[in-house]
Amino acid sequence: MNKLLRFVFMAVLAMSFSSLFATNVTINTNSSSTTWTTETDKYSGVIGNFKVTCSIGTGSVLGNATPPAYIQIQKGNVLTIEETSGLAITKVVLHVKQGATIKVNGTSISKATDNTFTWGGKNTTKFEALNEGTPIKLTSIDITYGAADPNVVAAPTFDAVTPFVGKGLVTIKGAEGSVVYYTTDGSVPTTSSLNNGTSSVDVEVTETTTIKAIAVKNDKESVMVSKEFVCYQIKTIAQLNELTSDLKNVALKLTNAKVVYDYYKGYYVYVREGEYAVRFDGIFFGNTAISNLSNYVVNGTVLVDFAKNFGDCTLTANKETKVSDLTLTESSEVAQPVVTTIPELLEKKHVEDLIALKSVTITSRKENYSTVYDLTDESGNVVTAPSCMSDDLSAKADDGNKYDVKAIFESVNNEGKPQLTLLGFYEIANGITSVTRQESNIDATIYNMSGQRVGKSYKGLVVKAGRKYIAK
């Protein structure tokens, strides 16, 4: 009986000790036992006790083979490995075909000469690696795991649903019995840093913030963890126009905004709300079945990046941008230009908007093998249009006459000067284009309502010497 009891005791003891020893597992991306699925924002695969996910961004792809030969992790994307049974991950080796640098818990790790990234010596149930360099082609993962080392305090983890819009909540969780200390100003946390005296703390985020945290238990300190939490600031078109510099992570809120001009199937889309406008650069192109968005009404909130450049107000897409977040409603109401002056344009008013200038002369010149057009008002103020979309209007260049014209204030060049795109004649309320002839020119030319020169035998409504009359 005593021998039997000793045998049972030794067997139980052996099993207990075996749980303390590290266990190794290798996950191959092309393993037939691994099923990779594509979700809205990530690839994921479950292998034994482990769930592996990769956030999806622009350019992220699974390898062409089925199962995939590799997972391509684009810059800014995160690879996450979670142990789901409660054991600790103590070491991770990533085998890659290409890549340069990853960041784990705020620490950068460079690729070794054997094409691996190695992290280890710590306890965690959730491993996160941010690719901060060139695209990584991941082919396999070696994981060492087992019972947590009692002499090592597990690093805290972050729990949040990102990105945030306006504000969000991050929960920092430490090991049971530990106290979490954290910072939000970029400094390294210590036992004097922010805390609530417990192992779990909630942090409200109202702007893009990097949170750094440690957990302390029995006077033993964990390694520091660090993570950036993106928070999109809610802005209107008017608020963006007031900015003096670029702003990433903008949640642009549009309320009955009007598309005043669409250049080539949504490639450049100029949108006005109230007295201000912005330009969407490539955001709609290829992302809507609507071939021309001009005059459409736009509502909703879209996540974008904003660029001021030299005075422009332009929007570009990022990995969170979804045109489907916007409601596009067709409208029969034609967008009307803002009647302005050249001095106002020189002050950078009405940037990215549809505008009209009255009584300007048009002269052409060659610049870098292209024809550009200078518009001059009666006071000699000049603004330049590098392009003209109207053959009828370009034909009037250099004839010395004055015209009312319609244009898009498309950009500000690196010298701070407005750049227009001429669209055509500006038609006033009664549908007649105003064409003013110089008083000094005695032999006034006759024009029809399309701005074309006509002879004295022409019958109908015409303009001569700046006055309209019916020729019979």
JSON list of N, CA and C in Angstrom, two decimals, residues 379-406:
[
{"chain": "A", "resi": 379, "resn": "SER", "atom": "N", "xyz": [-7.98, 97.06, -61.46]},
{"chain": "A", "resi": 379, "resn": "SER", "atom": "CA", "xyz": [-6.94, 97.71, -60.65]},
{"chain": "A", "resi": 379, "resn": "SER", "atom": "C", "xyz": [-5.56, 97.13, -60.90]},
{"chain": "A", "resi": 380, "resn": "GLY", "atom": "N", "xyz": [-5.47, 96.18, -61.81]},
{"chain": "A", "resi": 380, "resn": "GLY", "atom": "CA", "xyz": [-4.18, 95.57, -62.13]},
{"chain": "A", "resi": 380, "resn": "GLY", "atom": "C", "xyz": [-3.80, 94.38, -61.28]},
{"chain": "A", "resi": 381, "resn": "ASN", "atom": "N", "xyz": [-4.70, 93.92, -60.39]},
{"chain": "A", "resi": 381, "resn": "ASN", "atom": "CA", "xyz": [-4.43, 92.73, -59.59]},
{"chain": "A", "resi": 381, "resn": "ASN", "atom": "C", "xyz": [-4.49, 91.50, -60.50]},
{"chain": "A", "resi": 382, "resn": "VAL", "atom": "N", "xyz": [-3.59, 90.55, -60.26]},
{"chain": "A", "resi": 382, "resn": "VAL", "atom": "CA", "xyz": [-3.46, 89.39, -61.15]},
{"chain": "A", "resi": 382, "resn": "VAL", "atom": "C", "xyz": [-3.55, 88.10, -60.35]},
{"chain": "A", "resi": 383, "resn": "VAL", "atom": "N", "xyz": [-4.26, 87.12, -60.91]},
{"chain": "A", "resi": 383, "resn": "VAL", "atom": "CA", "xyz": [-4.29, 85.78, -60.37]},
{"chain": "A", "resi": 383, "resn": "VAL", "atom": "C", "xyz": [-4.10, 84.81, -61.54]},
{"chain": "A", "resi": 384, "resn": "THR", "atom": "N", "xyz": [-3.48, 83.67, -61.28]},
{"chain": "A", "resi": 384, "resn": "THR", "atom": "CA", "xyz": [-3.10, 82.75, -62.35]},
{"chain": "A", "resi": 384, "resn": "THR", "atom": "C", "xyz": [-3.96, 81.50, -62.36]},
{"chain": "A", "resi": 385, "resn": "ALA", "atom": "N", "xyz": [-4.28, 81.04, -63.57]},
{"chain": "A", "resi": 385, "resn": "ALA", "atom": "CA", "xyz": [-4.98, 79.77, -63.77]},
{"chain": "A", "resi": 385, "resn": "ALA", "atom": "C", "xyz": [-4.08, 78.87, -64.62]},
{"chain": "A", "resi": 386, "resn": "PRO", "atom": "N", "xyz": [-3.44, 77.86, -64.03]},
{"chain": "A", "resi": 386, "resn": "PRO", "atom": "CA", "xyz": [-2.58, 76.97, -64.80]},
{"chain": "A", "resi": 386, "resn": "PRO", "atom": "C", "xyz": [-3.31, 76.13, -65.83]},
{"chain": "A", "resi": 387, "resn": "SER", "atom": "N", "xyz": [-4.64, 76.03, -65.71]},
{"chain": "A", "resi": 387, "resn": "SER", "atom": "CA", "xyz": [-5.38, 75.22, -66.67]},
{"chain": "A", "resi": 387, "resn": "SER", "atom": "C", "xyz": [-6.75, 75.83, -66.94]},
{"chain": "A", "resi": 388, "resn": "CYS", "atom": "N", "xyz": [-7.30, 75.48, -68.10]},
{"chain": "A", "resi": 388, "resn": "CYS", "atom": "CA", "xyz": [-8.61, 75.96, -68.51]},
{"chain": "A", "resi": 388, "resn": "CYS", "atom": "C", "xyz": [-9.39, 74.80, -69.09]},
{"chain": "A", "resi": 389, "resn": "MET", "atom": "N", "xyz": [-10.60, 74.55, -68.57]},
{"chain": "A", "resi": 389, "resn": "MET", "atom": "CA", "xyz": [-11.42, 73.43, -69.01]},
{"chain": "A", "resi": 389, "resn": "MET", "atom": "C", "xyz": [-12.39, 73.83, -70.11]},
{"chain": "A", "resi": 390, "resn": "SER", "atom": "N", "xyz": [-12.34, 75.08, -70.55]},
{"chain": "A", "resi": 390, "resn": "SER", "atom": "CA", "xyz": [-13.28, 75.57, -71.56]},
{"chain": "A", "resi": 390, "resn": "SER", "atom": "C", "xyz": [-12.53, 76.08, -72.79]},
{"chain": "A", "resi": 391, "resn": "ASP", "atom": "N", "xyz": [-12.75, 75.42, -73.93]},
{"chain": "A", "resi": 391, "resn": "ASP", "atom": "CA", "xyz": [-12.13, 75.88, -75.17]},
{"chain": "A", "resi": 391, "resn": "ASP", "atom": "C", "xyz": [-12.65, 77.26, -75.57]},
{"chain": "A", "resi": 392, "resn": "ASP", "atom": "N", "xyz": [-13.95, 77.50, -75.33]},
{"chain": "A", "resi": 392, "resn": "ASP", "atom": "CA", "xyz": [-14.53, 78.80, -75.67]},
{"chain": "A", "resi": 392, "resn": "ASP", "atom": "C", "xyz": [-13.86, 79.91, -74.90]},
{"chain": "A", "resi": 393, "resn": "LEU", "atom": "N", "xyz": [-13.57, 79.65, -73.63]},
{"chain": "A", "resi": 393, "resn": "LEU", "atom": "CA", "xyz": [-12.95, 80.67, -72.80]},
{"chain": "A", "resi": 393, "resn": "LEU", "atom": "C", "xyz": [-11.48, 80.87, -73.16]},
{"chain": "A", "resi": 394, "resn": "SER", "atom": "N", "xyz": [-10.75, 79.77, -73.37]},
{"chain": "A", "resi": 394, "resn": "SER", "atom": "CA", "xyz": [-9.33, 79.90, -73.72]},
{"chain": "A", "resi": 394, "resn": "SER", "atom": "C", "xyz": [-9.15, 80.62, -75.05]},
{"chain": "A", "resi": 395, "resn": "ALA", "atom": "N", "xyz": [-10.17, 80.51, -75.91]},
{"chain": "A", "resi": 395, "resn": "ALA", "atom": "CA", "xyz": [-10.09, 81.20, -77.21]},
{"chain": "A", "resi": 395, "resn": "ALA", "atom": "C", "xyz": [-10.16, 82.72, -77.05]},
{"chain": "A", "resi": 396, "resn": "LYS", "atom": "N", "xyz": [-10.65, 83.20, -75.91]},
{"chain": "A", "resi": 396, "resn": "LYS", "atom": "CA", "xyz": [-10.77, 84.64, -75.66]},
{"chain": "A", "resi": 396, "resn": "LYS", "atom": "C", "xyz": [-9.48, 85.24, -75.11]},
{"chain": "A", "resi": 397, "resn": "ALA", "atom": "N", "xyz": [-8.53, 84.40, -74.76]},
{"chain": "A", "resi": 397, "resn": "ALA", "atom": "CA", "xyz": [-7.29, 84.90, -74.18]},
{"chain": "A", "resi": 397, "resn": "ALA", "atom": "C", "xyz": [-6.62, 85.85, -75.16]},
{"chain": "A", "resi": 398, "resn": "ASP", "atom": "N", "xyz": [-6.10, 86.94, -74.63]},
{"chain": "A", "resi": 398, "resn": "ASP", "atom": "CA", "xyz": [-5.28, 87.91, -75.38]},
{"chain": "A", "resi": 398, "resn": "ASP", "atom": "C", "xyz": [-6.09, 88.78, -76.34]},
{"chain": "A", "resi": 399, "resn": "ASP", "atom": "N", "xyz": [-7.44, 88.75, -76.24]},
{"chain": "A", "resi": 399, "resn": "ASP", "atom": "CA", "xyz": [-8.20, 89.62, -77.16]},
{"chain": "A", "resi": 399, "resn": "ASP", "atom": "C", "xyz": [-8.48, 90.99, -76.57]},
{"chain": "A", "resi": 400, "resn": "GLY", "atom": "N", "xyz": [-8.05, 91.24, -75.31]},
{"chain": "A", "resi": 400, "resn": "GLY", "atom": "CA", "xyz": [-8.18, 92.55, -74.70]},
{"chain": "A", "resi": 400, "resn": "GLY", "atom": "C", "xyz": [-9.53, 92.84, -74.11]},
{"chain": "A", "resi": 401, "resn": "ASN", "atom": "N", "xyz": [-10.49, 91.94, -74.26]},
{"chain": "A", "resi": 401, "resn": "ASN", "atom": "CA", "xyz": [-11.82, 92.16, -73.71]},
{"chain": "A", "resi": 401, "resn": "ASN", "atom": "C", "xyz": [-11.90, 91.77, -72.24]},
{"chain": "A", "resi": 402, "resn": "LYS", "atom": "N", "xyz": [-12.97, 92.18, -71.59]},
{"chain": "A", "resi": 402, "resn": "LYS", "atom": "CA", "xyz": [-13.22, 91.82, -70.20]},
{"chain": "A", "resi": 402, "resn": "LYS", "atom": "C", "xyz": [-14.36, 90.81, -70.13]},
{"chain": "A", "resi": 403, "resn": "TYR", "atom": "N", "xyz": [-14.18, 89.82, -69.24]},
{"chain": "A", "resi": 403, "resn": "TYR", "atom": "CA", "xyz": [-15.16, 88.75, -69.14]},
{"chain": "A", "resi": 403, "resn": "TYR", "atom": "C", "xyz": [-15.48, 88.44, -67.68]},
{"chain": "A", "resi": 404, "resn": "ASP", "atom": "N", "xyz": [-16.66, 87.91, -67.48]},
{"chain": "A", "resi": 404, "resn": "ASP", "atom": "CA", "xyz": [-17.01, 87.31, -66.20]},
{"chain": "A", "resi": 404, "resn": "ASP", "atom": "C", "xyz": [-16.74, 85.82, -66.31]},
{"chain": "A", "resi": 405, "resn": "VAL", "atom": "N", "xyz": [-15.91, 85.27, -65.41]},
{"chain": "A", "resi": 405, "resn": "VAL", "atom": "CA", "xyz": [-15.49, 83.88, -65.54]},
{"chain": "A", "resi": 405, "resn": "VAL", "atom": "C", "xyz": [-15.80, 83.08, -64.28]},
{"chain": "A", "resi": 406, "resn": "LYS", "atom": "N", "xyz": [-15.89, 81.79, -64.46]},
{"chain": "A", "resi": 406, "resn": "LYS", "atom": "CA", "xyz": [-16.13, 80.85, -63.37]},
{"chain": "A", "resi": 406, "resn": "LYS", "atom": "C", "xyz": [-14.91, 79.94, -63.24]}
]
